[in-house]
Structure formats: structure tokens, C-alpha cells
Amino acid sequence: MLTTLKHAIASFLVGFVLLSSMLSLSVAAQSASFTEVTSADMQYQLHSDQFTLIDVGDNKVPILISLSEQPITKGVVLIIGDANMPLGRQDSLSHVAKYLPSIGWTTVVMPSLGLSLVSNMVVPIESSDAQVINDTQEANADDVTIAAAEQALKNSISEKSKGTVTHSINSSSAVSAASEAALIVYSQEVEAYLAATLTHMRTTMGHRIVVTQGITAATIAKLVSDRDTLMQQIDTLVINNPYWPIRKLNNKLPMIIAQTPIPVLDLVSQWDNSWSKQTERKRRIKARTELKEVYRQADIIGQPLDQIQMQYIARQIKGWTTYLGW
């Protein structure tokens, strides 16, 4: 009887320790950033010779390099997905990497960076003030400071006692001011990430192509249009589903793309999100009216992005670079 009791107590203690360890790991995973979790996952799931660690600031970030399979390398294609997009996700353009080395391109898959966005929040808004807040969000981003937008939000919330009504609003409203600050930080992180990757690949001769999507695509397009010194190393930009989840910024995207000094291939599909859809036609028109030299908007027809569509996108990139004379 005593022996049985000891075994029961021992089993309980072992189970308790295991449960505590699992909970600790779970809490640690939740507290870690998306970028840290992604880096840890890659290093855990892949052999050490399947990825390369590069220094990005004080961090070491893994990238996946696939060398050209042709005697003469055409150059390097850097592929980076939307913010918070896992590499294995079906619609991640990282899957295009497997189809480009056979036609002479060295590919570098850069795991997506993490970005915290405030979306689908429900806050009380005074009915009479709704138009004021909408006017604020439509104002020029250079004229409306983040602090002012945050104060407008605080003021609207403080009016709750005056008979407010509750509206479901997303990140296009005044609450997206916090996300705007996050986007500024994200842009700096993307720039540092690209700089480190381009530096690492500097010995590979040829052209430099950046293939990107989502918020990352919009962010890189802005860096290119600003004629950032780093971005002068990039020869062409391939974007898919570009958007910013803040209306006043998203509305600027067509002009930003039209002002990019390098050729742009703009891949669109019926599966792009509503933010990107809002500017799809405007991007094409603005490129034409602003006399952008080389711009093409190509439609990815058919089913959602999958392996077959990735092959189609690879052919689009091949056709695009052939058109550019590469």
C-alpha cells in the first residue's frame, strides 16, 4: 500500500513538472516576437547547412539561399512576404524561389518580419463627431501628427458619458494612429533587413530584384520612391497585394508607386485584400498619368495562390526580366 502511494506521488510530481515546463514554454513563445519565433522555428526544423545567419542590427536572422543552376548567374532575387506571414503559408511568395534558380537566378528567401497592428477595434464614438474623425483620417499624413490623432481618439472616448453610440471600426480610423507609429518602426526594420541581405550577397554579380507582397511591398515601394541610397542597388520591384491598413496612407500608394525610379511589376488577383483592391485601378492609372517609364500590372487569373500559381508567377517574373533585356 505504501509502495503504491509512493508511486502515485512520484507520478503526480513528474506530471506536474512536465505540465509546468509546457506552460513555461507556452508563455515564453507568446512573449517572443513573431520574428524571434520564426527564426527559432527555422533553426529548429532545418539543418544548419540549409540556412545562413546574417547580422541585422544586434540580431542574427536566418535566410534561405538557393544558388543559380546556370553557368552565368543573372543576379539575385530577394523574396520577402507580408508582415507576420509564415514561410509555409500557401500564399507566401517564398514558394516562387524554387522555380527561379533553373533559369539563372540566385534566390534569397527572407522570412517575414513581425508587425503589431491594431485592427477591428470597437470604441465608443460620438455620432456628431464621427465626421470630424473621418476628416482627420483623410488629412495629409504630413500635416496630422500621430500625437494629434491619439488625442482625438482620447477625446472621443472621453465623450462616452454624453450619449455615445458604439461603432465597429477597423485600422482605417483614428485608432490606427498607433499602427502608424508601428509602421514607421517596421519601415526602419525592413530597411535594415534589406541592407544586411544585400551586403551579404554583394559578391554575387548581376541584377537585384525584390519580390514582395502586402504591407512589406508598400513599405519597400515607399523606400524606393524616396530614392533611399540602399534602394539604389535594386534594379526592379515585383509587388503583389500592396497595401497599408490605414486609409490616409493607403490612398497615397498609387502616387508612391508611380514615383518609383525603377521598373515595377504589379501582380494583382481577385484574392487581394480589400485594402489593395481599393488602389488597384488607381495604381495603374497613376503610373500612366505620371508618365512612369516602366510599369506593368499583371493579373494572376484563377484559383487562390498555390503551387500552380507560384509557377505562373515565376513565369511572369521570367517574362518581365526578358522584357527588361535581362
CSV table of C-alpha atoms in Angstrom, one decimal:
chain,number,residue,atom,x,y,z
A,1,MET,CA,0.0,0.0,0.0
A,2,LEU,CA,2.8,2.4,0.9
A,3,THR,CA,4.7,1.5,-2.2
A,4,THR,CA,1.6,2.2,-4.3
A,5,LEU,CA,1.2,5.5,-2.7
A,6,LYS,CA,4.8,6.5,-3.3
A,7,HIS,CA,4.4,5.6,-7.0
A,8,ALA,CA,1.3,7.7,-7.2
A,9,ILE,CA,3.0,10.7,-5.6
A,10,ALA,CA,6.0,10.2,-7.9
A,11,SER,CA,3.8,10.0,-11.0
A,12,PHE,CA,2.0,13.2,-9.9
A,13,LEU,CA,5.2,15.1,-9.4
A,14,VAL,CA,6.6,14.0,-12.8
A,15,GLY,CA,3.3,15.1,-14.4
A,16,PHE,CA,3.3,18.4,-12.6
A,17,VAL,CA,6.9,19.1,-13.6
A,18,LEU,CA,6.1,18.3,-17.3
A,19,LEU,CA,3.0,20.5,-17.2
A,20,SER,CA,4.9,23.4,-15.6
A,21,SER,CA,7.6,23.1,-18.3
A,22,MET,CA,5.0,23.1,-21.1
A,23,LEU,CA,3.3,26.1,-19.6
A,24,SER,CA,6.6,27.9,-19.3
A,25,LEU,CA,7.4,27.2,-22.9
A,26,SER,CA,3.9,28.4,-24.0
A,27,VAL,CA,4.3,31.7,-22.1
A,28,ALA,CA,7.8,32.2,-23.5
A,29,ALA,CA,6.5,31.6,-27.0
A,30,GLN,CA,3.7,34.0,-26.5
A,31,SER,CA,6.1,36.7,-25.2
A,32,ALA,CA,8.5,36.2,-28.0
A,33,SER,CA,8.1,38.4,-31.2
A,34,PHE,CA,7.0,36.9,-34.5
A,35,THR,CA,10.5,37.4,-35.9
A,36,GLU,CA,12.1,35.6,-33.0
A,37,VAL,CA,9.7,32.7,-33.2
A,38,THR,CA,10.1,32.4,-36.9
A,39,SER,CA,13.9,32.4,-36.6
A,40,ALA,CA,13.8,29.8,-33.9
A,41,ASP,CA,11.4,27.6,-35.9
A,42,MET,CA,13.7,27.7,-39.0
A,43,GLN,CA,16.8,26.8,-37.0
A,44,TYR,CA,15.0,24.0,-35.2
A,45,GLN,CA,13.4,22.5,-38.3
A,46,LEU,CA,16.3,22.9,-40.8
A,47,HIS,CA,19.8,21.6,-40.9
A,48,SER,CA,22.5,24.2,-40.2
A,49,ASP,CA,23.7,24.0,-43.8
A,50,GLN,CA,20.2,24.8,-45.1
A,51,PHE,CA,20.1,28.4,-43.9
A,52,THR,CA,22.5,31.3,-43.4
A,53,LEU,CA,22.6,33.6,-40.4
A,54,ILE,CA,23.1,37.3,-41.2
A,55,ASP,CA,23.6,40.1,-38.7
A,56,VAL,CA,20.6,42.5,-38.7
A,57,GLY,CA,21.4,45.1,-36.0
A,58,ASP,CA,22.0,43.1,-32.8
A,59,ASN,CA,20.1,40.1,-34.1
A,60,LYS,CA,21.0,37.1,-36.2
A,61,VAL,CA,18.3,36.3,-38.8
A,62,PRO,CA,18.3,33.2,-40.9
A,63,ILE,CA,17.9,33.5,-44.7
A,64,LEU,CA,17.5,30.7,-47.3
A,65,ILE,CA,19.8,30.9,-50.3
A,66,SER,CA,19.3,28.8,-53.5
A,67,LEU,CA,22.1,29.3,-56.0
A,68,SER,CA,21.6,29.7,-59.7
A,69,GLU,CA,21.7,26.5,-61.7
A,70,GLN,CA,23.1,28.1,-64.8
A,71,PRO,CA,26.8,28.8,-65.6
A,72,ILE,CA,26.2,32.5,-65.8
A,73,THR,CA,24.1,33.9,-62.9
A,74,LYS,CA,21.6,36.6,-63.9
A,75,GLY,CA,21.6,38.1,-60.5
A,76,VAL,CA,19.8,37.8,-57.1
A,77,VAL,CA,16.1,37.7,-56.4
A,78,LEU,CA,15.2,38.7,-52.8
A,79,ILE,CA,11.8,37.4,-51.7
A,80,ILE,CA,10.1,38.7,-48.6
A,81,GLY,CA,6.4,38.2,-47.8
A,82,ASP,CA,3.8,40.2,-46.0
A,83,ALA,CA,4.3,41.2,-42.4
A,84,ASN,CA,3.6,38.3,-40.0
A,85,MET,CA,3.4,35.8,-42.9
A,86,PRO,CA,4.8,32.3,-42.1
A,87,LEU,CA,7.1,30.9,-44.8
A,88,GLY,CA,5.0,27.8,-45.2
A,89,ARG,CA,1.7,29.6,-45.8
A,90,GLN,CA,0.2,28.7,-49.2
A,91,ASP,CA,0.0,32.3,-50.5
A,92,SER,CA,3.6,33.2,-49.4
A,93,LEU,CA,5.7,34.2,-52.5
A,94,SER,CA,8.6,32.4,-50.8
A,95,HIS,CA,7.4,29.3,-52.8
A,96,VAL,CA,8.4,31.1,-56.0
A,97,ALA,CA,12.1,30.6,-55.0
A,98,LYS,CA,12.2,27.0,-56.1
A,99,TYR,CA,11.4,27.9,-59.8
A,100,LEU,CA,13.9,30.6,-60.4
A,101,PRO,CA,17.4,29.0,-60.0
A,102,SER,CA,16.8,26.8,-63.0
A,103,ILE,CA,16.5,29.9,-65.2
A,104,GLY,CA,19.7,31.5,-63.8
A,105,TRP,CA,18.6,33.4,-60.7
A,106,THR,CA,20.1,33.0,-57.2
A,107,THR,CA,17.2,33.4,-54.8
A,108,VAL,CA,17.2,34.6,-51.2
A,109,VAL,CA,14.1,33.9,-49.1
A,110,MET,CA,13.9,36.4,-46.3
A,111,PRO,CA,11.5,35.3,-43.5
A,112,SER,CA,8.8,38.0,-42.8
A,113,LEU,CA,9.2,40.4,-40.0
A,114,GLY,CA,6.7,40.8,-37.3
A,115,LEU,CA,4.4,43.8,-37.1
A,116,SER,CA,1.8,44.6,-34.4
A,117,LEU,CA,-1.3,46.2,-35.9
A,118,VAL,CA,-4.5,47.4,-34.1
A,119,SER,CA,-7.5,46.2,-36.1
A,120,ASN,CA,-11.2,45.6,-35.7
A,121,MET,CA,-11.4,47.5,-32.5
A,122,VAL,CA,-14.7,48.6,-31.0
A,123,VAL,CA,-14.7,52.0,-29.4
A,124,PRO,CA,-17.4,54.5,-28.5
A,125,ILE,CA,-17.7,57.4,-30.9
A,126,GLU,CA,-19.9,60.4,-30.6
A,127,SER,CA,-22.3,60.4,-33.5
A,128,SER,CA,-21.8,64.2,-34.1
A,129,ASP,CA,-18.0,63.7,-34.0
A,130,ALA,CA,-17.9,60.8,-36.5
A,131,GLN,CA,-17.3,63.1,-39.5
A,132,VAL,CA,-14.6,65.0,-37.7
A,133,ILE,CA,-12.7,61.8,-37.0
A,134,ASN,CA,-13.2,60.7,-40.7
A,135,ASP,CA,-11.9,64.1,-41.8
A,136,THR,CA,-8.9,63.7,-39.6
A,137,GLN,CA,-8.0,60.3,-41.0
A,138,GLU,CA,-8.3,61.6,-44.6
A,139,ALA,CA,-5.9,64.5,-43.9
A,140,ASN,CA,-2.4,64.6,-45.3
A,141,ALA,CA,-0.1,62.3,-43.3
A,142,ASP,CA,2.5,65.0,-43.1
A,143,ASP,CA,0.1,67.5,-41.6
A,144,VAL,CA,-1.6,65.3,-39.0
A,145,THR,CA,0.7,64.1,-36.3
A,146,ILE,CA,0.4,60.8,-34.5
A,147,ALA,CA,0.1,62.7,-31.2
A,148,ALA,CA,-2.8,64.7,-32.6
A,149,ALA,CA,-4.6,61.6,-33.8
A,150,GLU,CA,-4.1,59.9,-30.5
A,151,GLN,CA,-5.5,62.9,-28.7
A,152,ALA,CA,-8.5,62.9,-31.0
A,153,LEU,CA,-9.2,59.3,-30.1
A,154,LYS,CA,-8.9,60.1,-26.3
A,155,ASN,CA,-11.3,63.0,-26.7
A,156,SER,CA,-13.8,60.8,-28.5
A,157,ILE,CA,-13.6,58.2,-25.8
A,158,SER,CA,-13.9,60.7,-23.0
A,159,GLU,CA,-17.3,61.8,-24.5
A,160,LYS,CA,-18.8,58.4,-23.8
A,161,SER,CA,-20.9,59.8,-21.0
A,162,LYS,CA,-22.6,62.3,-23.4
A,163,GLY,CA,-24.7,59.7,-25.1
A,164,THR,CA,-22.3,57.9,-27.5
A,165,VAL,CA,-23.1,55.1,-29.8
A,166,THR,CA,-20.8,52.2,-30.4
A,167,HIS,CA,-19.3,51.6,-33.9
A,168,SER,CA,-17.2,48.8,-35.1
A,169,ILE,CA,-14.2,50.4,-36.7
A,170,ASN,CA,-11.0,48.9,-38.2
A,171,SER,CA,-7.5,50.2,-38.5
A,172,SER,CA,-8.5,52.8,-41.1
A,173,SER,CA,-9.9,55.0,-38.3
A,174,ALA,CA,-8.3,57.3,-35.8
A,175,VAL,CA,-7.2,54.4,-33.7
A,176,SER,CA,-4.8,53.4,-36.4
A,177,ALA,CA,-2.5,56.3,-35.3
A,178,ALA,CA,-0.8,53.7,-33.0
A,179,SER,CA,-0.4,51.4,-36.0
A,180,GLU,CA,1.1,54.3,-38.0
A,181,ALA,CA,3.9,54.6,-35.4
A,182,ALA,CA,4.4,50.8,-35.7
A,183,LEU,CA,4.6,51.2,-39.5
A,184,ILE,CA,7.4,53.7,-39.1
A,185,VAL,CA,9.4,51.3,-37.0
A,186,TYR,CA,8.6,48.5,-39.4
A,187,SER,CA,9.9,50.5,-42.3
A,188,GLN,CA,13.2,51.0,-40.4
A,189,GLU,CA,13.4,47.3,-39.7
A,190,VAL,CA,12.7,46.3,-43.3
A,191,GLU,CA,15.4,48.8,-44.5
A,192,ALA,CA,18.0,47.3,-42.1
A,193,TYR,CA,16.9,43.8,-43.1
A,194,LEU,CA,17.4,44.5,-46.8
A,195,ALA,CA,20.7,46.3,-46.2
A,196,ALA,CA,22.1,43.3,-44.3
A,197,THR,CA,20.9,40.9,-47.0
A,198,LEU,CA,22.2,42.9,-49.9
A,199,THR,CA,25.5,43.3,-48.2
A,200,HIS,CA,25.7,39.5,-47.6
A,201,MET,CA,25.0,38.9,-51.4
A,202,ARG,CA,27.4,41.6,-52.7
A,203,THR,CA,29.8,39.1,-54.2
A,204,THR,CA,27.0,37.7,-56.5
A,205,MET,CA,27.1,39.5,-59.8
A,206,GLY,CA,24.1,40.6,-61.8
A,207,HIS,CA,20.8,42.4,-61.2
A,208,ARG,CA,18.9,42.8,-58.0
A,209,ILE,CA,15.2,42.0,-57.9
A,210,VAL,CA,13.0,42.3,-54.8
A,211,VAL,CA,9.8,40.3,-54.8
A,212,THR,CA,7.4,41.2,-52.0
A,213,GLN,CA,3.8,41.4,-51.0
A,214,GLY,CA,1.3,43.1,-48.7
A,215,ILE,CA,2.4,45.7,-46.2
A,216,THR,CA,6.1,44.9,-46.9
A,217,ALA,CA,5.5,45.6,-50.6
A,218,ALA,CA,4.0,49.0,-49.8
A,219,THR,CA,6.9,49.8,-47.4
A,220,ILE,CA,9.6,48.9,-49.8
A,221,ALA,CA,7.9,50.8,-52.6
A,222,LYS,CA,8.0,53.9,-50.3
A,223,LEU,CA,11.7,53.4,-49.6
A,224,VAL,CA,12.3,53.1,-53.3
A,225,SER,CA,10.3,56.2,-54.2
A,226,ASP,CA,12.2,58.2,-51.6
A,227,ARG,CA,15.3,57.3,-53.5
A,228,ASP,CA,16.9,55.8,-50.5
A,229,THR,CA,20.6,55.1,-51.0
A,230,LEU,CA,20.2,51.5,-50.2
A,231,MET,CA,17.3,51.1,-52.6
A,232,GLN,CA,19.5,52.3,-55.5
A,233,GLN,CA,21.0,48.8,-55.5
A,234,ILE,CA,17.6,47.4,-56.5
A,235,ASP,CA,17.0,47.1,-60.3
A,236,THR,CA,13.3,46.2,-60.3
A,237,LEU,CA,10.5,45.6,-57.9
A,238,VAL,CA,7.8,42.9,-58.1
A,239,ILE,CA,4.9,43.5,-55.8
A,240,ASN,CA,1.7,41.6,-55.0
A,241,ASN,CA,-1.3,42.8,-53.0
A,242,PRO,CA,0.4,46.0,-51.8
A,243,TYR,CA,-1.4,47.9,-49.1
A,244,TRP,CA,-1.3,49.9,-45.8
A,245,PRO,CA,-4.1,49.2,-43.3
A,246,ILE,CA,-4.5,53.0,-42.8
A,247,ARG,CA,-6.7,54.8,-45.3
A,248,LYS,CA,-4.8,58.1,-45.5
A,249,LEU,CA,-1.6,56.2,-46.1
A,250,ASN,CA,-3.1,53.6,-48.4
A,251,ASN,CA,-4.6,56.4,-50.6
A,252,LYS,CA,-1.0,57.7,-51.2
A,253,LEU,CA,0.2,54.3,-52.5
A,254,PRO,CA,-0.7,54.8,-56.3
A,255,MET,CA,1.4,58.0,-56.4
A,256,ILE,CA,4.2,56.4,-54.4
A,257,ILE,CA,4.4,53.5,-56.9
A,258,ALA,CA,4.2,56.0,-59.8
A,259,GLN,CA,7.2,57.8,-58.4
A,260,THR,CA,9.5,54.8,-58.1
A,261,PRO,CA,12.5,55.3,-60.3
A,262,ILE,CA,12.8,51.6,-61.2
A,263,PRO,CA,10.6,49.2,-63.2
A,264,VAL,CA,7.7,47.8,-61.3
A,265,LEU,CA,5.7,44.6,-62.0
A,266,ASP,CA,2.4,44.8,-60.1
A,267,LEU,CA,0.8,41.4,-59.7
A,268,VAL,CA,-2.9,41.5,-58.8
A,269,SER,CA,-5.6,38.9,-58.3
A,270,GLN,CA,-9.2,38.6,-57.2
A,271,TRP,CA,-7.8,37.2,-53.9
A,272,ASP,CA,-6.1,40.5,-53.0
A,273,ASN,CA,-7.5,42.0,-49.8
A,274,SER,CA,-9.9,45.0,-49.8
A,275,TRP,CA,-7.1,47.5,-48.9
A,276,SER,CA,-5.2,46.6,-52.1
A,277,LYS,CA,-8.3,46.4,-54.2
A,278,GLN,CA,-9.1,50.0,-53.3
A,279,THR,CA,-6.0,51.2,-55.1
A,280,GLU,CA,-5.6,48.6,-57.8
A,281,ARG,CA,-7.1,50.6,-60.6
A,282,LYS,CA,-5.7,53.9,-59.3
A,283,ARG,CA,-2.1,52.4,-59.3
A,284,ARG,CA,-2.4,51.6,-63.0
A,285,ILE,CA,-3.9,55.0,-63.9
A,286,LYS,CA,-1.4,57.0,-61.8
A,287,ALA,CA,1.5,55.2,-63.3
A,288,ARG,CA,0.2,56.2,-66.7
A,289,THR,CA,-0.7,59.8,-65.9
A,290,GLU,CA,2.6,60.4,-64.1
A,291,LEU,CA,4.5,59.0,-67.1
A,292,LYS,CA,6.2,56.3,-65.2
A,293,GLU,CA,8.6,54.7,-67.6
A,294,VAL,CA,8.3,51.0,-67.0
A,295,TYR,CA,5.2,49.7,-65.1
A,296,ARG,CA,3.1,46.6,-65.8
A,297,GLN,CA,0.0,45.4,-63.9
A,298,ALA,CA,-0.4,41.7,-64.5
A,299,ASP,CA,-3.5,39.7,-63.4
A,300,ILE,CA,-3.0,36.3,-61.7
A,301,ILE,CA,-6.0,34.6,-63.0
A,302,GLY,CA,-7.7,31.6,-61.4
A,303,GLN,CA,-7.6,29.9,-58.1
A,304,PRO,CA,-6.1,31.3,-54.9
A,305,LEU,CA,-2.3,31.4,-54.7
A,306,ASP,CA,-1.0,27.8,-54.6
A,307,GLN,CA,1.9,25.8,-56.1
A,308,ILE,CA,0.4,26.0,-59.6
A,309,GLN,CA,0.0,29.8,-59.2
A,310,MET,CA,3.6,30.1,-57.9
A,311,GLN,CA,4.8,28.5,-61.2
A,312,TYR,CA,2.7,31.0,-63.1
A,313,ILE,CA,4.2,33.9,-61.1
A,314,ALA,CA,7.7,32.6,-61.8
A,315,ARG,CA,6.9,32.7,-65.5
A,316,GLN,CA,5.6,36.2,-65.1
A,317,ILE,CA,8.9,37.2,-63.5
A,318,LYS,CA,10.8,35.5,-66.3
A,319,GLY,CA,8.8,37.3,-68.9
A,320,TRP,CA,9.2,40.6,-67.1
A,321,THR,CA,13.0,40.3,-66.9
A,322,THR,CA,13.2,39.2,-70.5
A,323,TYR,CA,11.2,42.3,-71.4
A,324,LEU,CA,13.8,44.4,-69.4
A,325,GLY,CA,16.5,42.8,-71.5
A,326,TRP,CA,18.0,40.6,-68.8
